[in-house]
mmCIF file of C-alpha atoms and ligand atoms in Angstrom:
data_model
loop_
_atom_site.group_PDB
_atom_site.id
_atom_site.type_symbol
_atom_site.label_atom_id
_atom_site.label_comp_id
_atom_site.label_asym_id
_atom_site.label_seq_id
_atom_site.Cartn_x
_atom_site.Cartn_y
_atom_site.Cartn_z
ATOM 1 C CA UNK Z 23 69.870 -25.831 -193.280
ATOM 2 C CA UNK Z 24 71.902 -26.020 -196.131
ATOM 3 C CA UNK Z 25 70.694 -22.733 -197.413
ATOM 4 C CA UNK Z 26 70.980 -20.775 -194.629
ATOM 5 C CA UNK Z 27 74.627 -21.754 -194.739
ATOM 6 C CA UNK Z 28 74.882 -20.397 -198.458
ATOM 7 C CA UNK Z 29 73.673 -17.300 -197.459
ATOM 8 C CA UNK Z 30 75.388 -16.792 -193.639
ATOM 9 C CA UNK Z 31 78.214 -14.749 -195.642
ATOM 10 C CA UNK Z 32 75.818 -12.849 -197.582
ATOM 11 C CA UNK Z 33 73.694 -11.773 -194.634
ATOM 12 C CA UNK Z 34 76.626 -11.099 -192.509
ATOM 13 C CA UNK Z 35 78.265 -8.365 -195.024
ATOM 14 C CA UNK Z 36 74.647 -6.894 -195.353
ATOM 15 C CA UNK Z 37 74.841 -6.277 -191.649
ATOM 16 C CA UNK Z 38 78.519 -5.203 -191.648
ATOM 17 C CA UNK Z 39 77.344 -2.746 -194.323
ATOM 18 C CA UNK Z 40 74.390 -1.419 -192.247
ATOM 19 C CA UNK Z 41 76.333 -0.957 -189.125
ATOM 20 C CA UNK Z 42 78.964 1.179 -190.707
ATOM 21 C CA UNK Z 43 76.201 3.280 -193.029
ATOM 22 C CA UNK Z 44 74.737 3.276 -189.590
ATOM 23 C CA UNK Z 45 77.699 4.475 -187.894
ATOM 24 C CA UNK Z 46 78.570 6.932 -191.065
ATOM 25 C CA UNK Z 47 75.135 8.418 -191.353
ATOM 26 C CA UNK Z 48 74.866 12.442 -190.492
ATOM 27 C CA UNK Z 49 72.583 12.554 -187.988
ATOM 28 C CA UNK Z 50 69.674 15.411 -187.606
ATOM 29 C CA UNK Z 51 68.216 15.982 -184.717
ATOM 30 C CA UNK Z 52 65.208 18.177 -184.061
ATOM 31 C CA UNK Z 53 65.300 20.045 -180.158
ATOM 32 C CA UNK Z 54 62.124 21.708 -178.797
ATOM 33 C CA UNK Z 55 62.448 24.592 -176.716
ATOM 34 C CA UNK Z 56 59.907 26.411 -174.736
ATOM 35 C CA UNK Z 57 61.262 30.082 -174.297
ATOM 36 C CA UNK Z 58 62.173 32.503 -177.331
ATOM 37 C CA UNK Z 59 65.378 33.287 -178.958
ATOM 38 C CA UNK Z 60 67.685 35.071 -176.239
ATOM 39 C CA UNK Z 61 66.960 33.071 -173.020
ATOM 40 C CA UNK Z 62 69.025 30.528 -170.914
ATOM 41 C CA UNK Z 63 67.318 28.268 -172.869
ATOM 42 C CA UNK Z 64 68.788 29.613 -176.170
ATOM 43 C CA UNK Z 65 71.819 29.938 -175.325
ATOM 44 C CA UNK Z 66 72.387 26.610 -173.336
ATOM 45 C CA UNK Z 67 71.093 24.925 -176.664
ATOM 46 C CA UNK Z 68 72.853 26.804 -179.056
ATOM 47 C CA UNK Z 69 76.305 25.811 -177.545
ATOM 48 C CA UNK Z 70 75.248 21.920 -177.379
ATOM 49 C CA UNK Z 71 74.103 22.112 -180.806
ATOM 50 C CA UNK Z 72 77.268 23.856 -181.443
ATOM 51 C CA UNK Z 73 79.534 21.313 -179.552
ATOM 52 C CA UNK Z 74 77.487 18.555 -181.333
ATOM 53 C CA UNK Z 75 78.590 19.785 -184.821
ATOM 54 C CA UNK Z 76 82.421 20.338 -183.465
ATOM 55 C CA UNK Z 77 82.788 16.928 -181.679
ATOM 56 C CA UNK Z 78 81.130 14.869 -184.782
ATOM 57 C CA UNK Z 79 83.499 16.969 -187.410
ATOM 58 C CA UNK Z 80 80.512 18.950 -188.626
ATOM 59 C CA UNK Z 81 78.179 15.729 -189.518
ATOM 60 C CA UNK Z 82 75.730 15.577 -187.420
ATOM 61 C CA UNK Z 83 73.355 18.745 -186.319
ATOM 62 C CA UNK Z 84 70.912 20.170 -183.929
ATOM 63 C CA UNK Z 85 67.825 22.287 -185.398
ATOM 64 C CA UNK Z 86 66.420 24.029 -182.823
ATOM 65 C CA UNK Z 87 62.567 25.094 -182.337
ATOM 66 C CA UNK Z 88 62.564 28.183 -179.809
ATOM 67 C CA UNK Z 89 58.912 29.830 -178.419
ATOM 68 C CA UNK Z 90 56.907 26.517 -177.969
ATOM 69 C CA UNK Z 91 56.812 25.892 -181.280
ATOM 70 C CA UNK Z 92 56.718 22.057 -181.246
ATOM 71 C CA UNK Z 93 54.309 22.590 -178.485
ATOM 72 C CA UNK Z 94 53.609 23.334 -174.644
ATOM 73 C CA UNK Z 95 56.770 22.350 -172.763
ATOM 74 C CA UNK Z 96 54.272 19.211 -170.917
ATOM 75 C CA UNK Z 97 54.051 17.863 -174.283
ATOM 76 C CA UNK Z 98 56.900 17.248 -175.665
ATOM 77 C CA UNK Z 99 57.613 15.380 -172.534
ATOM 78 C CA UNK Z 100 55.037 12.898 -174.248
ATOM 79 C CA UNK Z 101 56.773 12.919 -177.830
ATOM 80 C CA UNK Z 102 60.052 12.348 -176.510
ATOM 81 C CA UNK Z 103 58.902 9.827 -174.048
ATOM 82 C CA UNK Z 104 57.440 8.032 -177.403
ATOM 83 C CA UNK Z 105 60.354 8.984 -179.799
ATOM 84 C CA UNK Z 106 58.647 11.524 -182.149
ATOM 85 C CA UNK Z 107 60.591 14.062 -180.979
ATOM 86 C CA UNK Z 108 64.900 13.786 -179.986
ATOM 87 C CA UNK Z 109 65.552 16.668 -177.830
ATOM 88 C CA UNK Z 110 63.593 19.124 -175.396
ATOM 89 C CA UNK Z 111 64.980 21.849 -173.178
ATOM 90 C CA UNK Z 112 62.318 22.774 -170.569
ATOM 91 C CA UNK Z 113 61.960 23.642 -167.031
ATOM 92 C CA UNK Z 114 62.330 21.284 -164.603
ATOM 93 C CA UNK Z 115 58.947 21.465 -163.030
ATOM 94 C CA UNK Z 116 57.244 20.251 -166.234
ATOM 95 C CA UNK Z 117 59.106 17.666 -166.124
ATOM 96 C CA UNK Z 118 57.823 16.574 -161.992
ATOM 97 C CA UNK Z 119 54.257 15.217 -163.319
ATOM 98 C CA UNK Z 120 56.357 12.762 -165.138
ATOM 99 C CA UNK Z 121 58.353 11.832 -162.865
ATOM 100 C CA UNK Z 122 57.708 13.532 -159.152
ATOM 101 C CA UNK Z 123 61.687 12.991 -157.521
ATOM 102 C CA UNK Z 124 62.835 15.909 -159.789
ATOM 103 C CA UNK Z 125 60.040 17.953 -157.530
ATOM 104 C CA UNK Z 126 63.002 17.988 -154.963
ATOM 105 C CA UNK Z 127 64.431 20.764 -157.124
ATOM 106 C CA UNK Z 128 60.984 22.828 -157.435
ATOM 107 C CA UNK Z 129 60.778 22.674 -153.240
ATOM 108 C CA UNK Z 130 60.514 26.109 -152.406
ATOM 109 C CA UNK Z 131 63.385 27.597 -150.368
ATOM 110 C CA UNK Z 132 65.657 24.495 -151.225
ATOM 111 C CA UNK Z 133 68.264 25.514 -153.439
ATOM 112 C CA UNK Z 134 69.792 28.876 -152.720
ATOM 113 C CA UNK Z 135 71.901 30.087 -154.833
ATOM 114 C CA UNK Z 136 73.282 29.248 -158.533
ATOM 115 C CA UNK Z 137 76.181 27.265 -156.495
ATOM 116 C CA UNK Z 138 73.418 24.868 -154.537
ATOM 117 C CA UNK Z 139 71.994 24.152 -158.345
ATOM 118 C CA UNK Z 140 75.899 23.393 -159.651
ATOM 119 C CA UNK Z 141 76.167 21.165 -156.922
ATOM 120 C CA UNK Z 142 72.869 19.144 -156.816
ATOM 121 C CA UNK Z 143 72.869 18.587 -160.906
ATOM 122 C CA UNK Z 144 76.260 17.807 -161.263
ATOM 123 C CA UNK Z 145 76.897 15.403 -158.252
ATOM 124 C CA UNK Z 146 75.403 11.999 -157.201
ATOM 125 C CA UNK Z 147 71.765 13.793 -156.193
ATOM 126 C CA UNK Z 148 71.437 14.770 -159.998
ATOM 127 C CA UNK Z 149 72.517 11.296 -161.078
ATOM 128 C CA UNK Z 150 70.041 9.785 -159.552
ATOM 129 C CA UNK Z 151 67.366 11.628 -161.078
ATOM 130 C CA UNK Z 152 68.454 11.223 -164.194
ATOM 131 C CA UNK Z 153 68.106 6.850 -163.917
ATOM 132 C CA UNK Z 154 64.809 8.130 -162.423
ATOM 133 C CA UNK Z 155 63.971 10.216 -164.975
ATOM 134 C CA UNK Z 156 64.707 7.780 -167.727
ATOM 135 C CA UNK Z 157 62.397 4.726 -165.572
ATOM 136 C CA UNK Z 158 59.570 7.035 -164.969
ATOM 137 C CA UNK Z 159 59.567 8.736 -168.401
ATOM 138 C CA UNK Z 160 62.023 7.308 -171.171
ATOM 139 C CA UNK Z 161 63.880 10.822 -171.503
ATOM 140 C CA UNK Z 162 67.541 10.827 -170.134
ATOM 141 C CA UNK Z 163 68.524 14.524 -168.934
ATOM 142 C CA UNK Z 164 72.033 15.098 -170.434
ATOM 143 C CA UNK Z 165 72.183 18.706 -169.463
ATOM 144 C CA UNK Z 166 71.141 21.315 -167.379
ATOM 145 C CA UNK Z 167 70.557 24.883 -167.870
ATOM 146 C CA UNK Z 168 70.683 27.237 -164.913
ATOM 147 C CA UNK Z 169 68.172 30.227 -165.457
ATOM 148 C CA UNK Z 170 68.167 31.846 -161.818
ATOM 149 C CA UNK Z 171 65.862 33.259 -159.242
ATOM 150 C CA UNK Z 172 61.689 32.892 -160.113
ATOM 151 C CA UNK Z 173 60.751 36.396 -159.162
ATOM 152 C CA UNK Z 174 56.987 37.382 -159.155
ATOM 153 C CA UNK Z 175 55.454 39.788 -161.873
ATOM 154 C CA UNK Z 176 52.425 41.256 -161.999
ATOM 155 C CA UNK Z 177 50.444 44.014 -163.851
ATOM 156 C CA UNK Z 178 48.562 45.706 -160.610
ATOM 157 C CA UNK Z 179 50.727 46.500 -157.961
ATOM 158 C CA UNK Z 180 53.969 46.433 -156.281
ATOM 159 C CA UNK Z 181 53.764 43.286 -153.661
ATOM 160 C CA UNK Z 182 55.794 43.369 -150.841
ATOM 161 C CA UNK Z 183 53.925 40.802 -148.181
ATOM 162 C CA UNK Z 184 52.153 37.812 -148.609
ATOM 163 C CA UNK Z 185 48.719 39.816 -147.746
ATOM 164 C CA UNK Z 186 49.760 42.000 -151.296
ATOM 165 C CA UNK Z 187 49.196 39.127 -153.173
ATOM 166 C CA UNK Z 188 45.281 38.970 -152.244
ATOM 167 C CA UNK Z 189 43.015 39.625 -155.109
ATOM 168 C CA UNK Z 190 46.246 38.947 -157.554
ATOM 169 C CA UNK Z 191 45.723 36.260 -160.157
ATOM 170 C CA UNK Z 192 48.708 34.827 -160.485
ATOM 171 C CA UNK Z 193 49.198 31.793 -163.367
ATOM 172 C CA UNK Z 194 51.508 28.903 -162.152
ATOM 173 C CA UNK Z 195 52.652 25.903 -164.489
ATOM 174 C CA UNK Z 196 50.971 22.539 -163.781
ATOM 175 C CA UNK Z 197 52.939 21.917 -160.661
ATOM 176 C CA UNK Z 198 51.473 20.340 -157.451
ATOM 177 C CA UNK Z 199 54.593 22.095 -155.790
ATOM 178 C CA UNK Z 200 53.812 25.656 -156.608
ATOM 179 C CA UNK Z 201 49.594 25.534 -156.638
ATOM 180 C CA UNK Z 202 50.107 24.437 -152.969
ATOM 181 C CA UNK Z 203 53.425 26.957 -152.639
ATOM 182 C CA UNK Z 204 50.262 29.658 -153.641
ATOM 183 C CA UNK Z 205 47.868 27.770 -151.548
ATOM 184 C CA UNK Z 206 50.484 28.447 -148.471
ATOM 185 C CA UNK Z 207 50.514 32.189 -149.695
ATOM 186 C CA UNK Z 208 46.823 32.180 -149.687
ATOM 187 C CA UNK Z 209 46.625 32.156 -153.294
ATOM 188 C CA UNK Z 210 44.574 29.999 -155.236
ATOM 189 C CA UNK Z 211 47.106 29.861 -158.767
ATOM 190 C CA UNK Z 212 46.246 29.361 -162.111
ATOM 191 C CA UNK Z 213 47.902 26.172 -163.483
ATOM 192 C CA UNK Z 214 48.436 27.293 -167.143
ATOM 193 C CA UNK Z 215 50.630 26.079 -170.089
ATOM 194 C CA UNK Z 216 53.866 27.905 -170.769
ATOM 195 C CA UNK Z 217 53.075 28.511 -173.714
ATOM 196 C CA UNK Z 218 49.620 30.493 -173.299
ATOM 197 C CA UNK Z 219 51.297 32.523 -170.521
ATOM 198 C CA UNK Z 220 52.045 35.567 -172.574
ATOM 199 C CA UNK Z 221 48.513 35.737 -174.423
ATOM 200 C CA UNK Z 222 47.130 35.294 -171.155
ATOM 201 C CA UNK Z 223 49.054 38.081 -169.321
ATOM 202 C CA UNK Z 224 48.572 40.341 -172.293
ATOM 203 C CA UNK Z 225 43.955 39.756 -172.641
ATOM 204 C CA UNK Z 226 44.307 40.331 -168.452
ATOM 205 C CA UNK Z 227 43.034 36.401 -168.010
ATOM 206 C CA UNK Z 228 45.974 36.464 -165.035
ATOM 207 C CA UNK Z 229 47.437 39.238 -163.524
ATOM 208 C CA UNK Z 230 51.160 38.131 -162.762
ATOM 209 C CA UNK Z 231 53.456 35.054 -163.263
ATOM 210 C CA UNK Z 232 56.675 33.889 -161.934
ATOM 211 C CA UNK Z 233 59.899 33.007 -164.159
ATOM 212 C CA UNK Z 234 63.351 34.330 -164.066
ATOM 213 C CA UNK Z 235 64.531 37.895 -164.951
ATOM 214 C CA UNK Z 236 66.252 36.318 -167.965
ATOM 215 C CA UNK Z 237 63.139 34.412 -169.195
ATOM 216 C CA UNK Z 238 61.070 37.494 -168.187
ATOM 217 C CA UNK Z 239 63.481 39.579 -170.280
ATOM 218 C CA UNK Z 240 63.483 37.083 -173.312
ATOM 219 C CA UNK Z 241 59.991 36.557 -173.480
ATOM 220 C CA UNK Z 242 58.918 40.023 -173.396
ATOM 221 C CA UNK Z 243 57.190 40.406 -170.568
ATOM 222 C CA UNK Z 244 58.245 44.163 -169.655
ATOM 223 C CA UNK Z 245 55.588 44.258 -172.391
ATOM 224 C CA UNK Z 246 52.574 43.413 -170.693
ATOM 225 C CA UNK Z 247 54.056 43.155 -166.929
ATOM 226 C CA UNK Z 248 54.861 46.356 -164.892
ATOM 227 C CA UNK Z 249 55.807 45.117 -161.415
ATOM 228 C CA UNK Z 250 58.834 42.519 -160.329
ATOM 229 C CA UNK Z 251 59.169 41.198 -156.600
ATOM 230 C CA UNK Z 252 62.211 39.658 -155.976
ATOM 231 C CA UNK Z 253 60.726 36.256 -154.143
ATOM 232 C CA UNK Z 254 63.472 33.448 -154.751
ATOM 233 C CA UNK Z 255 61.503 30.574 -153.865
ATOM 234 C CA UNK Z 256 62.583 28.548 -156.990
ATOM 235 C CA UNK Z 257 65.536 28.781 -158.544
ATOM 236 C CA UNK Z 258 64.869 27.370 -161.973
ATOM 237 C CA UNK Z 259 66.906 24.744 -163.435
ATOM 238 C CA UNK Z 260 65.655 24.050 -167.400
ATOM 239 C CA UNK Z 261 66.909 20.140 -167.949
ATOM 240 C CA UNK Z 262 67.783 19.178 -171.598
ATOM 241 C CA UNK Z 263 66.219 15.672 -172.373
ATOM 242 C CA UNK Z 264 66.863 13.462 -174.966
ATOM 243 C CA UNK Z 265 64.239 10.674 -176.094
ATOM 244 C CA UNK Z 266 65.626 7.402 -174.648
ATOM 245 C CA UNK Z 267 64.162 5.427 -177.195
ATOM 246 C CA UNK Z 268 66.297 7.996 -180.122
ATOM 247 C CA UNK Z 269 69.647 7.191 -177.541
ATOM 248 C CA UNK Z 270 69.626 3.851 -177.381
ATOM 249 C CA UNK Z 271 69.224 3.817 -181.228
ATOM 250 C CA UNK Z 272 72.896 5.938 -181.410
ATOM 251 C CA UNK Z 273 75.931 3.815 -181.376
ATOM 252 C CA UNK Z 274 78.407 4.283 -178.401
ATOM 253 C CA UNK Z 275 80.524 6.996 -180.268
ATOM 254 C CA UNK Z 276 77.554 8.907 -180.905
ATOM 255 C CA UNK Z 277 76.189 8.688 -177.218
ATOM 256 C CA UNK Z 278 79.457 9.847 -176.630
ATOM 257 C CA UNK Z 279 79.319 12.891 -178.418
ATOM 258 C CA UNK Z 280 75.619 13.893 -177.312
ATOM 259 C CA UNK Z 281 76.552 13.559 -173.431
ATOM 260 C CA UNK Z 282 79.855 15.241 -174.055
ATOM 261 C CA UNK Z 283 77.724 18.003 -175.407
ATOM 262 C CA UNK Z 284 75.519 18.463 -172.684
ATOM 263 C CA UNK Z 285 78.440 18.572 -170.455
ATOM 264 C CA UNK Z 286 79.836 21.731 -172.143
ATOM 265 C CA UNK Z 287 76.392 23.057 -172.428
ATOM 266 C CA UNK Z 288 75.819 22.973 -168.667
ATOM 267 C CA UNK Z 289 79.062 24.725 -167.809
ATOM 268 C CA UNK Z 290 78.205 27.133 -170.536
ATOM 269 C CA UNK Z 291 75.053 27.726 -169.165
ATOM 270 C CA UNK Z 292 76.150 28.345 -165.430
ATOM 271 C CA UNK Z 293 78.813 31.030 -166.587
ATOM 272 C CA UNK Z 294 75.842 32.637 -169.249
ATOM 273 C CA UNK Z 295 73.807 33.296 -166.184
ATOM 274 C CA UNK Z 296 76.667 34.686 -164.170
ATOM 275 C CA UNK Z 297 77.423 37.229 -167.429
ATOM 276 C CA UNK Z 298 74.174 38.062 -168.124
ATOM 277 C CA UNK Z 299 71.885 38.607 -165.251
ATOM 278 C CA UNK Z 300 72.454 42.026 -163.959
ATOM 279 C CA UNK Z 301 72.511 43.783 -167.391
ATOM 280 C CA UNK Z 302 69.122 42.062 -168.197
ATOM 281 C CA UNK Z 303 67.915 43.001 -164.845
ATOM 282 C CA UNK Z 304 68.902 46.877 -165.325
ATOM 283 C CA UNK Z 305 67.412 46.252 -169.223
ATOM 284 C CA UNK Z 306 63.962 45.575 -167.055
ATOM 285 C CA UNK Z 307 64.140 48.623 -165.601
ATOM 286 C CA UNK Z 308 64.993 50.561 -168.053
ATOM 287 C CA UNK Z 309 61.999 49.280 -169.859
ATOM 288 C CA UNK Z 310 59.674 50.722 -166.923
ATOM 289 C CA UNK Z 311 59.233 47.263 -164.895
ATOM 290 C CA UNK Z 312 59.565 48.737 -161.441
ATOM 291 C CA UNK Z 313 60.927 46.265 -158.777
ATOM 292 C CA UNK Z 314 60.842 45.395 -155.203
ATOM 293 C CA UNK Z 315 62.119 43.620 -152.408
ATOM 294 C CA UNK Z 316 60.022 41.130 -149.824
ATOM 295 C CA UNK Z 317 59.811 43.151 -146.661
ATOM 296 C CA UNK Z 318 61.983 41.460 -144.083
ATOM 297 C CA UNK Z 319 64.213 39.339 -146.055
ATOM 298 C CA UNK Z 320 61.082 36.931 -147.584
ATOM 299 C CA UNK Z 321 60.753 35.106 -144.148
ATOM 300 C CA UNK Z 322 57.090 35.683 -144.146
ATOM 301 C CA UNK Z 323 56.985 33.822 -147.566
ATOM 302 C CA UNK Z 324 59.825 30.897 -146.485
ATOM 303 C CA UNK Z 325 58.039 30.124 -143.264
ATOM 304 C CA UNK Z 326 54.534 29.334 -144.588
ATOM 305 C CA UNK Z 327 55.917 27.399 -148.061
ATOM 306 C CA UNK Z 328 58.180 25.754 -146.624
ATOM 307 C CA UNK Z 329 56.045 24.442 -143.238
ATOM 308 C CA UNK Z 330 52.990 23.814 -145.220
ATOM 309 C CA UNK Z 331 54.616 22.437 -148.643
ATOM 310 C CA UNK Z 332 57.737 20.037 -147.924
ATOM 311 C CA UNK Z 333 55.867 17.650 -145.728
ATOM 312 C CA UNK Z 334 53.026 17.076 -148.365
ATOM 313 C CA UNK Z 335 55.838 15.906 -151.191
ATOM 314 C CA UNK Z 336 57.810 14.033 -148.548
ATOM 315 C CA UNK Z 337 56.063 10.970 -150.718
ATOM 316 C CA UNK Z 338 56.111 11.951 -154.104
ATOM 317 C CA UNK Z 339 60.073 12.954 -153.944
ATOM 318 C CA UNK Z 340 61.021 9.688 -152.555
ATOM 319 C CA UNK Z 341 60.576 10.456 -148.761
ATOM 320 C CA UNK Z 342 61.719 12.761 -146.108
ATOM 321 C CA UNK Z 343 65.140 11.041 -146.232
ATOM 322 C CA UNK Z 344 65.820 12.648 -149.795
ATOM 323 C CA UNK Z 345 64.986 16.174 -148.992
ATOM 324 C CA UNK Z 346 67.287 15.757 -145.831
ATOM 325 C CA UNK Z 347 70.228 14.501 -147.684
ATOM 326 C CA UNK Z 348 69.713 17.276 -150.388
ATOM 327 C CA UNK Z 349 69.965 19.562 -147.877
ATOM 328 C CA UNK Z 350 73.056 17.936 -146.371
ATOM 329 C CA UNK Z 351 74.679 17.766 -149.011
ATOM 330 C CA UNK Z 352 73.866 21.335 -149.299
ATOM 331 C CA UNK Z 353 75.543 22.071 -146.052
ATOM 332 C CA UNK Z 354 72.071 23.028 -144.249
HETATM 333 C C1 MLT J 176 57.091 27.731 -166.847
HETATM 334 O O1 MLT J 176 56.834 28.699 -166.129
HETATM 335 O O2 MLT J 176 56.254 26.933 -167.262
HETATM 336 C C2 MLT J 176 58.513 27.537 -167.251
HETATM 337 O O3 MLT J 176 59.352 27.899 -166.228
HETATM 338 C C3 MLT J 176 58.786 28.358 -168.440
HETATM 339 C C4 MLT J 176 60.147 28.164 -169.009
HETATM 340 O O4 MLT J 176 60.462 27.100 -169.494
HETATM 341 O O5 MLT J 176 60.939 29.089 -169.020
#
């Protein structure tokens, strides 16, 4: 007893010590991205990394690791979930098979514009998947990049109906939502890694794909894709996640900073989009991608997805309920 008195004072400054080394210490922190230099991606993580450096005075920094290089956007779900890895910036529907309500944003035909995916992120609807996200997975979303419109490439031929798409192989990401989006289409999909999709598109293993014009454009598709069709089934929203386990390590000034960040990064991501878009689009076809339009307005394509696909996730989003109040809140 009488020792742990003499040393109380001792033990007390050691911890003193620690916590302000702790609170001192430049922080590095390593972010995994799945698309190459020049996408949404890119340039939604450049400006929190940015914004990280301004609103810590330059001490602590973000290194990021475009083109899959820490691995396929599903995995370092898994490291960050266990803490080897601090941040990831990937689309949204690799992050569903860890934790299915964020499928609510990979419905087809449910978010309409890039004003629908301000307004579902930003609000209550987004908050709630984020607590989600963090029970389900241990990653907290503290950002969101807006990317755009899926549209459909392919390498055979221009695809105007759903019948086109017949004898197309078409590579999807492993998402229940769009293999049974496809399966409504008549399709049978490829679920394939992100990060295979080029190689794959380029040996002829699949035929077409579907990602944004700007991730189409950044990952230098034009290259090995010829024809675009401009379905808008998904517009793709690319979460940044930070490992729970690495935030809950940071003090409250530091937490501070990193959600601050991803603030600013989300704005400057929305605005990116809106900037960028139609030059990359014209950049497409000035590369030789040739692109169409569904024939009458993509109805043919909205009535079977979403007949045959929303009431099969009714369950795994949380129930009907959610998708209606999505849409409510939506104004539909
Ligand atoms: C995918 O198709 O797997 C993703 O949308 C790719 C991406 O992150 O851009």
């Amino acid at each position: 007893m009488r020792v742990r008195k003499v040393y109380l004072p001792i033990v007390a400054s050691i911890l003193c010590l620690l916590l302000v080394a702790g609170e001192a210490s430049a922080k590095r922190f390593k972010m995994a991205q799945g698309d190459a230099e020049g996408s949404a991606q890119d340039a939604m993580g450049k400006k929190f990394a940015e914004e990280v450096a301004r609103l810590s005075g330059g001490k602590h920094k973000v290194k990021v690791f475009p083109n899959g290089q820490l691995g396929s956007e599903q995995d370092t779900i898994n490291d960050a979930a266990i803490g080897t890895l601090d941040l990831s910036l990937l689309a949204v529907n690799n992050i569903t098979p860890f934790s299915p309500t964020v499928g609510v944003f990979t419905l087809p035909y449910v978010i309409l514009s890039l004003e629908d995916a301000e307004k579902l992120t930003q609000g209550p609807v987004g908050q709630e998947l984020v607590a989600n996200t963090i029970r389900d997975a241990n990653v907290r979303i503290i950002g969101w990049t807006y990317t755009g419109f899926r549209v459909l490439t392919n390498s055979k031929k221009p695809i105007k109906n759903v019948a086109d798409l017949k004898g197309v192989i078409i590579r999807v990401p492993k998402n229940e939502i769009m293999l049974a989006t496809y399966k409504a289409w008549g399709v049978n999909a490829t679920p394939m890694a992100w990060s295979e999709t080029f190689t794959a598109l380029q040996q002829g293993v699949v035929d077409g794909q579907d990602n944004p014009y700007l991730t189409v454009h950044s990952m230098k598709f034009y290259e090995v894709q010829k024809y675009v069709t401009n379905i808008r089934y998904i517009f793709s929203i690319e979460p940044l996640v930070i490992s729970e386990s690495v935030f809950q390590d940071l003090n409250k000034k530091n937490q501070d900073i990193i959600l601050q960040a991803g603030k600013t990064a989300t704005l400057y991501s929305a605005q990116f989009l809106r900037d960028s878009e139609a030059s990359i689009k014209k950049d497409l076809i000035a590369k030789g991608m040739e692109i169409v339009d569904p024939a009458n307005n993509e109805q043919e394509f909205i009535d079977l997805a979403t007949k045959a696909v929303w009431p099969d996730f009714y369950k795994s989003i949380g129930g009907k309920e959610k998708l209606d109040h999505v849409l409510k809140v939506l104004g539909r």
